[in-house]
């Protein structure tokens, strides 16, 4: 293949919509292998340490959420400079990402916008895979230098919503089911879907048909307040679906959202405050993990409450995941290691803004003996990139919402496609359920 086909000939960008109907950026990179397109996700509960998502702020255009400036930054700033470099998209992914970081020059990608940079980074990775004639997960896996047999992830389905993702009075943002007892990804999706449908009927019987509307990530948001109410609903749904013993639970309280002045207000969405100290909240978590089959806790404390994290991690028997705490940021990950604050990284590509940096964050976490949990955002798109990324890094788990709503399901469908392909080609692989249950 002639080398010129590996160079970028054009980069275009446009404003499109995410799953909340808010603008996001779409980027198409063209090489000799044709066009490769990416759509960028966006979060609702955005941590203070995330890379900067550039929005126009013009109140008369999508209430200030339009991304025309980010689109222009791709087409007028990034594109001409990147094309001029004549990078080989099949070999130079890290160089392309580094070049854009230097071109931006700010600490948090605020000049060009992390959404602009990430769109180009994702599209270039896709272009590299197309050029090499391999699936995206295989291209990313080689970039990451991973050689072990494929590990297919346990899907963590966010089936009950609270916090900023719903209109009920539940403070905790997500309650997830994880089919670790499944035999494959395809079987896991089946189990998750069956429990989700059973949960729908359990909620309808208890709270009426009006209680089965879904939140941003496809989870139900019934009129519940106490975490134990949510976990009891999950327990009943698992039993009704006939999958007892195969399903574990996970919680993402997203506690930075209800933290102020050293206290955690579990009543922040109601008229009745319920302000707990970090140690009282820790006791609540321990009582829940003692009573229910919970294997993972994400952001149980606020993003700067290091003391609470470190204290809880001293004798934490489950996966303790830093999201807002770490923001997929190497410096924050290093600080968390020094303070022994958690044992797992939540990886969100738009928190850091390039695919190379996302992979470096994962490698850093793995070097500490931590786990890595790949995540969608609440404002998602129909781009299935993170499914391939999860497989490429062998992280063993992915959360992408409920088995409901197209932008969520597309990731789970992609995982099943990958599993089918590995089976057809006889590639050694295993499902991560056993590994996560250890």
Short mmCIF file of C-alpha atoms in Angstrom, two decimals:
data_model
loop_
_atom_site.label_atom_id
_atom_site.label_comp_id
_atom_site.label_asym_id
_atom_site.label_seq_id
_atom_site.Cartn_x
_atom_site.Cartn_y
_atom_site.Cartn_z
CA UNK A 1 0.00 0.00 0.00
CA UNK A 2 1.45 3.37 -0.99
CA UNK A 3 2.35 5.45 2.02
CA UNK A 4 0.37 8.53 0.96
CA UNK A 5 -2.88 6.64 1.64
CA UNK A 6 -1.96 6.69 5.35
CA UNK A 7 -1.97 10.48 5.50
CA UNK A 8 -4.97 12.59 6.43
CA UNK A 9 -6.39 14.35 3.36
CA UNK A 10 -9.34 16.09 5.05
CA UNK A 11 -10.91 16.71 8.46
CA UNK A 12 -14.46 18.02 8.71
CA UNK A 13 -16.67 18.68 11.72
CA UNK A 14 -20.34 19.39 12.31
CA UNK A 15 -22.80 19.97 15.12
CA UNK A 16 -25.06 17.00 15.86
CA UNK A 17 -27.22 15.95 18.83
CA UNK A 18 -26.48 13.72 21.81
CA UNK A 19 -29.02 11.51 23.57
CA UNK A 20 -30.37 14.44 25.57
CA UNK A 21 -31.02 16.48 22.44
CA UNK A 22 -28.08 18.75 23.27
CA UNK A 23 -25.50 19.65 20.64
CA UNK A 24 -22.29 17.69 20.40
CA UNK A 25 -19.52 17.53 17.83
CA UNK A 26 -19.11 15.03 15.01
CA UNK A 27 -15.73 14.70 13.29
CA UNK A 28 -14.85 12.93 10.03
CA UNK A 29 -11.22 12.19 9.13
CA UNK A 30 -10.51 11.13 5.54
CA UNK A 31 -7.49 9.09 4.44
CA UNK A 32 -6.78 6.79 1.51
CA UNK A 33 -8.89 4.20 3.34
CA UNK A 34 -11.93 6.48 3.12
CA UNK A 35 -13.82 8.53 5.73
CA UNK A 36 -13.88 7.66 9.47
CA UNK A 37 -16.38 9.38 11.73
CA UNK A 38 -16.75 9.86 15.49
CA UNK A 39 -19.39 11.43 17.74
CA UNK A 40 -18.37 12.88 21.12
CA UNK A 41 -20.31 12.20 24.38
CA UNK A 42 -21.10 14.70 27.16
CA UNK A 43 -21.67 14.38 30.91
CA UNK A 44 -24.30 15.84 33.28
CA UNK A 45 -22.52 15.43 36.61
CA UNK A 46 -19.23 16.98 35.50
CA UNK A 47 -16.31 16.89 37.93
CA UNK A 48 -14.08 19.91 38.59
CA UNK A 49 -11.01 18.16 37.19
CA UNK A 50 -12.35 17.17 33.79
CA UNK A 51 -11.00 18.51 30.52
CA UNK A 52 -12.98 21.50 29.27
CA UNK A 53 -15.94 20.93 26.97
CA UNK A 54 -16.23 24.01 24.75
CA UNK A 55 -19.73 25.41 24.27
CA UNK A 56 -20.67 28.72 22.67
CA UNK A 57 -22.66 30.21 25.55
CA UNK A 58 -25.08 32.04 23.22
CA UNK A 59 -28.40 31.84 25.09
CA UNK A 60 -30.44 32.17 21.89
CA UNK A 61 -28.81 29.07 20.33
CA UNK A 62 -29.67 25.77 22.05
CA UNK A 63 -29.78 27.68 25.38
CA UNK A 64 -26.03 28.33 25.16
CA UNK A 65 -25.12 24.71 24.43
CA UNK A 66 -24.23 24.98 20.73
CA UNK A 67 -20.72 23.87 19.72
CA UNK A 68 -20.06 25.97 16.62
CA UNK A 69 -16.79 27.29 18.04
CA UNK A 70 -15.53 23.74 18.65
CA UNK A 71 -16.54 22.83 15.07
CA UNK A 72 -14.61 25.85 13.75
CA UNK A 73 -11.60 24.94 15.90
CA UNK A 74 -11.51 21.51 14.24
CA UNK A 75 -11.88 22.82 10.71
CA UNK A 76 -9.84 26.03 10.88
CA UNK A 77 -7.17 25.31 13.50
CA UNK A 78 -6.66 21.57 14.02
CA UNK A 79 -7.31 20.35 10.47
CA UNK A 80 -4.81 22.50 8.53
CA UNK A 81 -2.06 21.99 11.11
CA UNK A 82 -2.61 18.24 11.44
CA UNK A 83 -2.81 17.64 7.69
CA UNK A 84 0.43 19.59 7.26
CA UNK A 85 2.26 17.16 9.61
CA UNK A 86 1.58 14.22 7.24
CA UNK A 87 1.18 11.78 10.12
CA UNK A 88 0.56 8.11 9.32
CA UNK A 89 -2.79 7.34 11.00
CA UNK A 90 -1.93 3.65 11.15
CA UNK A 91 1.26 4.23 13.16
CA UNK A 92 1.14 7.69 14.73
CA UNK A 93 -1.90 7.77 17.00
CA UNK A 94 0.12 8.90 20.03
CA UNK A 95 1.93 11.55 17.96
CA UNK A 96 -1.37 12.88 16.57
CA UNK A 97 -2.85 13.21 20.08
CA UNK A 98 0.31 14.81 21.47
CA UNK A 99 0.38 17.27 18.59
CA UNK A 100 -3.20 18.40 19.31
CA UNK A 101 -2.46 18.77 23.03
CA UNK A 102 0.50 21.01 22.20
CA UNK A 103 -1.53 22.93 19.62
CA UNK A 104 -4.14 23.66 22.30
CA UNK A 105 -1.47 24.62 24.82
CA UNK A 106 -3.79 24.98 27.82
CA UNK A 107 -3.83 22.81 30.93
CA UNK A 108 -7.33 21.45 30.40
CA UNK A 109 -7.87 21.72 26.61
CA UNK A 110 -9.96 24.85 27.11
CA UNK A 111 -8.57 26.79 24.14
CA UNK A 112 -9.65 24.41 21.37
CA UNK A 113 -12.07 22.38 23.50
CA UNK A 114 -11.69 18.81 24.74
CA UNK A 115 -14.76 17.91 22.67
CA UNK A 116 -13.05 19.16 19.48
CA UNK A 117 -9.77 17.37 20.25
CA UNK A 118 -11.47 14.12 21.33
CA UNK A 119 -13.57 14.00 18.17
CA UNK A 120 -10.43 14.16 16.04
CA UNK A 121 -8.63 11.65 18.27
CA UNK A 122 -11.48 9.10 18.02
CA UNK A 123 -11.87 9.56 14.26
CA UNK A 124 -8.09 9.19 13.72
CA UNK A 125 -8.09 5.93 15.70
CA UNK A 126 -10.92 4.65 13.52
CA UNK A 127 -9.01 5.76 10.42
CA UNK A 128 -5.92 3.89 11.67
CA UNK A 129 -7.95 0.70 12.08
CA UNK A 130 -9.48 1.14 8.62
CA UNK A 131 -6.06 1.68 7.08
CA UNK A 132 -4.70 -1.47 8.72
CA UNK A 133 -7.81 -3.43 7.77
CA UNK A 134 -8.43 -4.54 11.36
CA UNK A 135 -11.31 -3.98 13.79
CA UNK A 136 -11.01 -0.93 16.05
CA UNK A 137 -10.50 -3.07 19.18
CA UNK A 138 -7.55 -4.84 17.54
CA UNK A 139 -5.95 -1.55 16.46
CA UNK A 140 -6.34 -0.04 19.95
CA UNK A 141 -5.08 -3.23 21.59
CA UNK A 142 -1.85 -3.05 19.59
CA UNK A 143 -1.51 0.65 20.48
CA UNK A 144 -1.87 -0.29 24.16
CA UNK A 145 0.69 -3.08 23.81
CA UNK A 146 -1.62 -5.75 25.21
CA UNK A 147 -0.86 -9.34 24.24
CA UNK A 148 -2.83 -11.49 26.72
CA UNK A 149 -5.91 -13.40 25.46
CA UNK A 150 -8.99 -11.25 24.96
CA UNK A 151 -11.05 -10.50 28.06
CA UNK A 152 -14.66 -9.65 27.30
CA UNK A 153 -16.25 -7.31 29.83
CA UNK A 154 -19.07 -7.78 32.29
CA UNK A 155 -21.73 -5.22 31.37
CA UNK A 156 -22.86 -3.13 34.35
CA UNK A 157 -26.44 -2.06 33.60
CA UNK A 158 -27.64 1.11 35.35
CA UNK A 159 -31.25 0.04 35.92
CA UNK A 160 -32.33 2.38 38.75
CA UNK A 161 -31.63 6.12 38.63
CA UNK A 162 -31.50 8.80 41.28
CA UNK A 163 -29.34 11.86 41.88
CA UNK A 164 -28.96 14.31 39.01
CA UNK A 165 -30.16 11.69 36.55
CA UNK A 166 -33.77 11.55 37.75
CA UNK A 167 -36.68 13.44 39.26
CA UNK A 168 -37.19 11.26 42.35
CA UNK A 169 -35.83 12.03 45.84
CA UNK A 170 -33.12 9.34 45.81
CA UNK A 171 -29.73 10.96 46.47
CA UNK A 172 -27.63 8.11 45.04
CA UNK A 173 -27.32 8.43 41.26
CA UNK A 174 -27.01 4.85 39.97
CA UNK A 175 -27.87 1.32 41.01
CA UNK A 176 -26.39 -1.26 38.64
CA UNK A 177 -26.75 -4.98 38.00
CA UNK A 178 -23.72 -7.00 36.89
CA UNK A 179 -24.34 -10.52 35.47
CA UNK A 180 -21.03 -11.98 36.60
CA UNK A 181 -22.50 -15.49 36.58
CA UNK A 182 -23.12 -15.38 32.82
CA UNK A 183 -21.19 -17.64 30.45
CA UNK A 184 -20.44 -14.96 27.83
CA UNK A 185 -21.16 -11.35 26.95
CA UNK A 186 -24.14 -12.46 24.87
CA UNK A 187 -25.51 -14.42 27.82
CA UNK A 188 -24.80 -11.47 30.15
CA UNK A 189 -26.83 -9.14 27.95
CA UNK A 190 -29.68 -11.65 28.05
CA UNK A 191 -29.56 -11.91 31.85
CA UNK A 192 -29.39 -8.12 32.22
CA UNK A 193 -32.32 -7.62 29.88
CA UNK A 194 -34.43 -10.26 31.62
CA UNK A 195 -33.78 -8.71 35.05
CA UNK A 196 -34.55 -5.25 33.61
CA UNK A 197 -37.92 -6.47 32.29
CA UNK A 198 -38.65 -8.18 35.61
CA UNK A 199 -37.76 -4.94 37.42
CA UNK A 200 -40.26 -3.10 35.23
CA UNK A 201 -43.05 -5.39 36.40
CA UNK A 202 -41.92 -5.26 40.06
CA UNK A 203 -41.97 -1.44 39.99
CA UNK A 204 -45.35 -1.35 38.21
CA UNK A 205 -46.91 -3.58 40.88
CA UNK A 206 -45.43 -1.57 43.74
CA UNK A 207 -45.63 2.00 42.45
CA UNK A 208 -47.99 1.96 39.45
CA UNK A 209 -47.49 2.29 35.70
CA UNK A 210 -46.45 5.95 35.92
CA UNK A 211 -43.27 4.91 37.80
CA UNK A 212 -41.61 3.16 34.87
CA UNK A 213 -40.47 6.21 32.93
CA UNK A 214 -36.73 6.04 32.29
CA UNK A 215 -33.89 8.44 33.12
CA UNK A 216 -31.04 9.70 30.94
CA UNK A 217 -29.32 6.31 30.97
CA UNK A 218 -32.41 4.16 30.53
CA UNK A 219 -32.83 3.26 34.19
CA UNK A 220 -36.14 3.49 36.00
CA UNK A 221 -36.70 6.31 38.49
CA UNK A 222 -39.53 5.19 40.77
CA UNK A 223 -40.59 7.32 43.77
CA UNK A 224 -38.01 5.94 46.20
CA UNK A 225 -35.69 7.71 48.62
CA UNK A 226 -33.70 5.12 50.57
CA UNK A 227 -30.86 3.09 49.01
CA UNK A 228 -32.28 -0.04 50.63
CA UNK A 229 -35.56 0.48 48.73
CA UNK A 230 -33.61 0.45 45.45
CA UNK A 231 -31.62 -2.65 46.39
CA UNK A 232 -34.77 -4.46 47.54
CA UNK A 233 -36.36 -3.76 44.15
CA UNK A 234 -33.26 -5.19 42.42
CA UNK A 235 -33.30 -8.26 44.67
CA UNK A 236 -36.98 -8.88 43.84
CA UNK A 237 -36.34 -8.43 40.11
CA UNK A 238 -33.39 -10.87 40.10
CA UNK A 239 -35.55 -13.43 41.92
CA UNK A 240 -38.48 -12.95 39.55
CA UNK A 241 -36.20 -13.36 36.52
CA UNK A 242 -34.84 -16.60 38.00
CA UNK A 243 -31.23 -15.46 38.07
CA UNK A 244 -30.39 -15.55 41.77
CA UNK A 245 -26.68 -16.08 42.39
CA UNK A 246 -25.71 -14.90 38.91
CA UNK A 247 -26.24 -11.15 39.39
CA UNK A 248 -24.24 -8.80 41.62
CA UNK A 249 -24.98 -5.13 42.37
CA UNK A 250 -23.01 -1.90 42.12
CA UNK A 251 -23.74 1.65 43.30
CA UNK A 252 -22.57 5.03 42.04
CA UNK A 253 -23.79 7.60 44.59
CA UNK A 254 -22.03 10.45 42.69
CA UNK A 255 -21.61 11.99 46.12
CA UNK A 256 -19.88 15.21 45.00
CA UNK A 257 -23.37 16.29 43.96
CA UNK A 258 -24.70 16.29 47.54
CA UNK A 259 -21.57 17.31 49.47
CA UNK A 260 -21.21 20.73 51.05
CA UNK A 261 -19.33 22.13 54.04
CA UNK A 262 -17.99 18.76 55.10
CA UNK A 263 -21.37 16.99 55.14
CA UNK A 264 -23.30 14.74 52.78
CA UNK A 265 -26.97 15.70 52.43
CA UNK A 266 -28.93 12.61 51.41
CA UNK A 267 -32.05 14.80 51.42
CA UNK A 268 -30.70 17.25 48.84
CA UNK A 269 -33.55 16.51 46.46
CA UNK A 270 -36.30 16.75 49.08
CA UNK A 271 -37.39 19.38 51.57
CA UNK A 272 -35.97 17.40 54.47
CA UNK A 273 -32.19 17.68 54.91
CA UNK A 274 -30.35 14.52 55.97
CA UNK A 275 -26.79 15.68 56.58
CA UNK A 276 -24.29 12.94 57.38
CA UNK A 277 -20.62 13.08 58.25
CA UNK A 278 -18.23 11.10 56.05
CA UNK A 279 -17.90 8.42 58.74
CA UNK A 280 -21.69 8.09 59.11
CA UNK A 281 -22.00 7.76 55.34
CA UNK A 282 -19.23 5.14 55.38
CA UNK A 283 -21.23 3.19 57.98
CA UNK A 284 -24.27 3.33 55.67
CA UNK A 285 -22.20 1.90 52.79
CA UNK A 286 -20.85 -0.87 55.01
CA UNK A 287 -24.35 -1.82 56.17
CA UNK A 288 -25.48 -2.02 52.52
CA UNK A 289 -22.48 -4.09 51.40
CA UNK A 290 -23.06 -6.46 54.34
CA UNK A 291 -26.71 -6.99 53.42
CA UNK A 292 -26.68 -7.01 49.60
CA UNK A 293 -24.38 -8.64 46.97
CA UNK A 294 -22.58 -5.38 46.13
CA UNK A 295 -19.21 -5.79 44.40
CA UNK A 296 -18.46 -2.20 43.37
CA UNK A 297 -18.86 1.29 44.82
CA UNK A 298 -18.11 4.35 42.67
CA UNK A 299 -17.60 7.89 44.02
CA UNK A 300 -18.93 7.14 47.52
CA UNK A 301 -17.30 10.39 48.72
CA UNK A 302 -16.74 13.83 47.19
CA UNK A 303 -13.94 14.53 44.74
CA UNK A 304 -11.79 16.41 47.27
CA UNK A 305 -12.70 14.52 50.45
CA UNK A 306 -9.43 12.58 50.35
CA UNK A 307 -9.52 11.71 54.06
CA UNK A 308 -12.87 9.94 53.71
CA UNK A 309 -11.69 7.97 50.68
CA UNK A 310 -8.44 6.88 52.33
CA UNK A 311 -10.16 5.86 55.56
CA UNK A 312 -12.79 3.81 53.74
CA UNK A 313 -10.21 2.12 51.50
CA UNK A 314 -8.22 0.78 54.48
CA UNK A 315 -10.59 -2.15 54.90
CA UNK A 316 -12.72 -2.01 51.74
CA UNK A 317 -13.36 -5.57 50.51
CA UNK A 318 -14.95 -4.50 47.20
CA UNK A 319 -13.95 -2.49 44.13
CA UNK A 320 -13.72 1.19 45.10
CA UNK A 321 -13.87 3.30 41.94
CA UNK A 322 -12.74 6.90 41.54
CA UNK A 323 -14.68 8.92 38.96
CA UNK A 324 -14.88 12.62 39.91
CA UNK A 325 -12.01 11.85 42.29
CA UNK A 326 -9.68 10.90 39.41
CA UNK A 327 -11.28 12.42 36.28
CA UNK A 328 -9.22 10.00 34.10
CA UNK A 329 -6.30 12.31 34.92
CA UNK A 330 -2.79 10.89 35.50
CA UNK A 331 -1.90 13.48 38.17
CA UNK A 332 -5.07 12.73 40.15
CA UNK A 333 -4.45 8.98 39.76
CA UNK A 334 -0.92 9.41 41.17
CA UNK A 335 -2.25 11.44 44.12
CA UNK A 336 -4.88 8.76 44.84
CA UNK A 337 -2.16 6.12 44.86
CA UNK A 338 -0.05 8.16 47.31
CA UNK A 339 -3.06 8.59 49.59
CA UNK A 340 -4.23 4.99 49.08
CA UNK A 341 -7.67 6.41 48.32
CA UNK A 342 -9.19 3.84 45.93
CA UNK A 343 -8.45 0.64 44.02
CA UNK A 344 -10.04 1.29 40.63
CA UNK A 345 -10.20 3.95 37.91
CA UNK A 346 -13.37 4.96 36.09
CA UNK A 347 -12.27 5.67 32.54
CA UNK A 348 -14.26 8.27 30.57
CA UNK A 349 -12.63 9.33 27.33
CA UNK A 350 -14.13 12.83 27.37
CA UNK A 351 -12.87 13.52 30.90
CA UNK A 352 -9.32 13.66 29.55
CA UNK A 353 -9.91 14.41 25.86
CA UNK A 354 -7.73 12.04 23.80
CA UNK A 355 -7.65 8.27 23.29
CA UNK A 356 -3.89 8.11 23.95
CA UNK A 357 -4.25 9.81 27.35
CA UNK A 358 -7.19 7.52 28.19
CA UNK A 359 -4.96 4.51 27.50
CA UNK A 360 -2.11 6.01 29.52
CA UNK A 361 -4.47 6.53 32.47
CA UNK A 362 -5.56 2.89 32.23
CA UNK A 363 -1.95 1.69 32.08
CA UNK A 364 -1.07 3.78 35.13
CA UNK A 365 -4.00 2.31 37.07
CA UNK A 366 -3.08 -1.24 36.01
CA UNK A 367 0.53 -0.62 37.13
CA UNK A 368 -0.82 0.02 40.65
CA UNK A 369 -2.73 -3.25 40.64
CA UNK A 370 -6.02 -1.38 40.29
CA UNK A 371 -8.96 -2.27 38.10
CA UNK A 372 -10.25 -0.07 35.29
CA UNK A 373 -13.97 0.45 34.69
CA UNK A 374 -14.84 2.00 31.31
CA UNK A 375 -17.87 4.27 31.26
CA UNK A 376 -20.26 6.04 28.93
CA UNK A 377 -21.60 9.54 29.73
CA UNK A 378 -25.20 10.46 30.48
CA UNK A 379 -25.25 12.55 27.30
CA UNK A 380 -24.26 9.72 24.95
CA UNK A 381 -24.26 9.23 21.20
CA UNK A 382 -24.83 6.27 18.91
CA UNK A 383 -21.04 5.89 18.58
CA UNK A 384 -19.93 2.51 19.96
CA UNK A 385 -16.23 3.42 20.34
CA UNK A 386 -16.00 2.63 24.06
CA UNK A 387 -17.08 -0.99 23.50
CA UNK A 388 -13.97 -1.55 21.38
CA UNK A 389 -11.82 0.40 23.85
CA UNK A 390 -13.02 -1.79 26.74
CA UNK A 391 -12.13 -4.98 24.88
CA UNK A 392 -8.80 -3.57 23.70
CA UNK A 393 -7.68 -2.74 27.27
CA UNK A 394 -9.00 -5.99 28.83
CA UNK A 395 -10.61 -3.94 31.61
CA UNK A 396 -13.19 -6.61 32.38
CA UNK A 397 -16.14 -4.27 32.82
CA UNK A 398 -18.06 -1.53 31.05
CA UNK A 399 -21.03 0.56 32.08
CA UNK A 400 -23.22 1.94 29.35
CA UNK A 401 -26.64 2.30 30.97
CA UNK A 402 -29.66 0.03 30.81
CA UNK A 403 -30.51 -2.52 28.11
CA UNK A 404 -32.79 0.25 26.80
CA UNK A 405 -32.34 3.37 24.58
CA UNK A 406 -30.38 3.12 21.35
CA UNK A 407 -27.30 5.05 22.46
CA UNK A 408 -26.86 2.60 25.38
CA UNK A 409 -27.77 -0.63 23.59
CA UNK A 410 -25.41 0.10 20.67
CA UNK A 411 -22.43 -0.50 22.98
CA UNK A 412 -23.80 -3.84 24.22
CA UNK A 413 -24.66 -4.89 20.65
CA UNK A 414 -21.10 -4.06 19.63
CA UNK A 415 -19.71 -6.26 22.43
CA UNK A 416 -21.80 -9.16 21.12
CA UNK A 417 -20.52 -8.48 17.58
CA UNK A 418 -16.94 -8.59 18.87
CA UNK A 419 -17.60 -11.84 20.75
CA UNK A 420 -19.07 -13.39 17.60
CA UNK A 421 -16.05 -12.32 15.55
CA UNK A 422 -13.59 -13.77 18.08
CA UNK A 423 -15.54 -17.04 18.02
CA UNK A 424 -15.56 -17.17 14.21
CA UNK A 425 -11.81 -16.58 14.02
CA UNK A 426 -11.04 -18.93 16.90
CA UNK A 427 -9.31 -16.20 18.91
CA UNK A 428 -8.76 -17.22 22.57
CA UNK A 429 -10.99 -15.16 24.85
CA UNK A 430 -12.85 -15.37 28.10
CA UNK A 431 -15.73 -13.58 29.80
CA UNK A 432 -14.60 -11.54 32.80
CA UNK A 433 -17.35 -12.65 35.20
CA UNK A 434 -15.14 -15.05 37.12
CA UNK A 435 -12.33 -12.50 37.40
CA UNK A 436 -14.65 -9.78 38.80
CA UNK A 437 -16.17 -12.12 41.36
CA UNK A 438 -12.79 -12.83 42.98
#
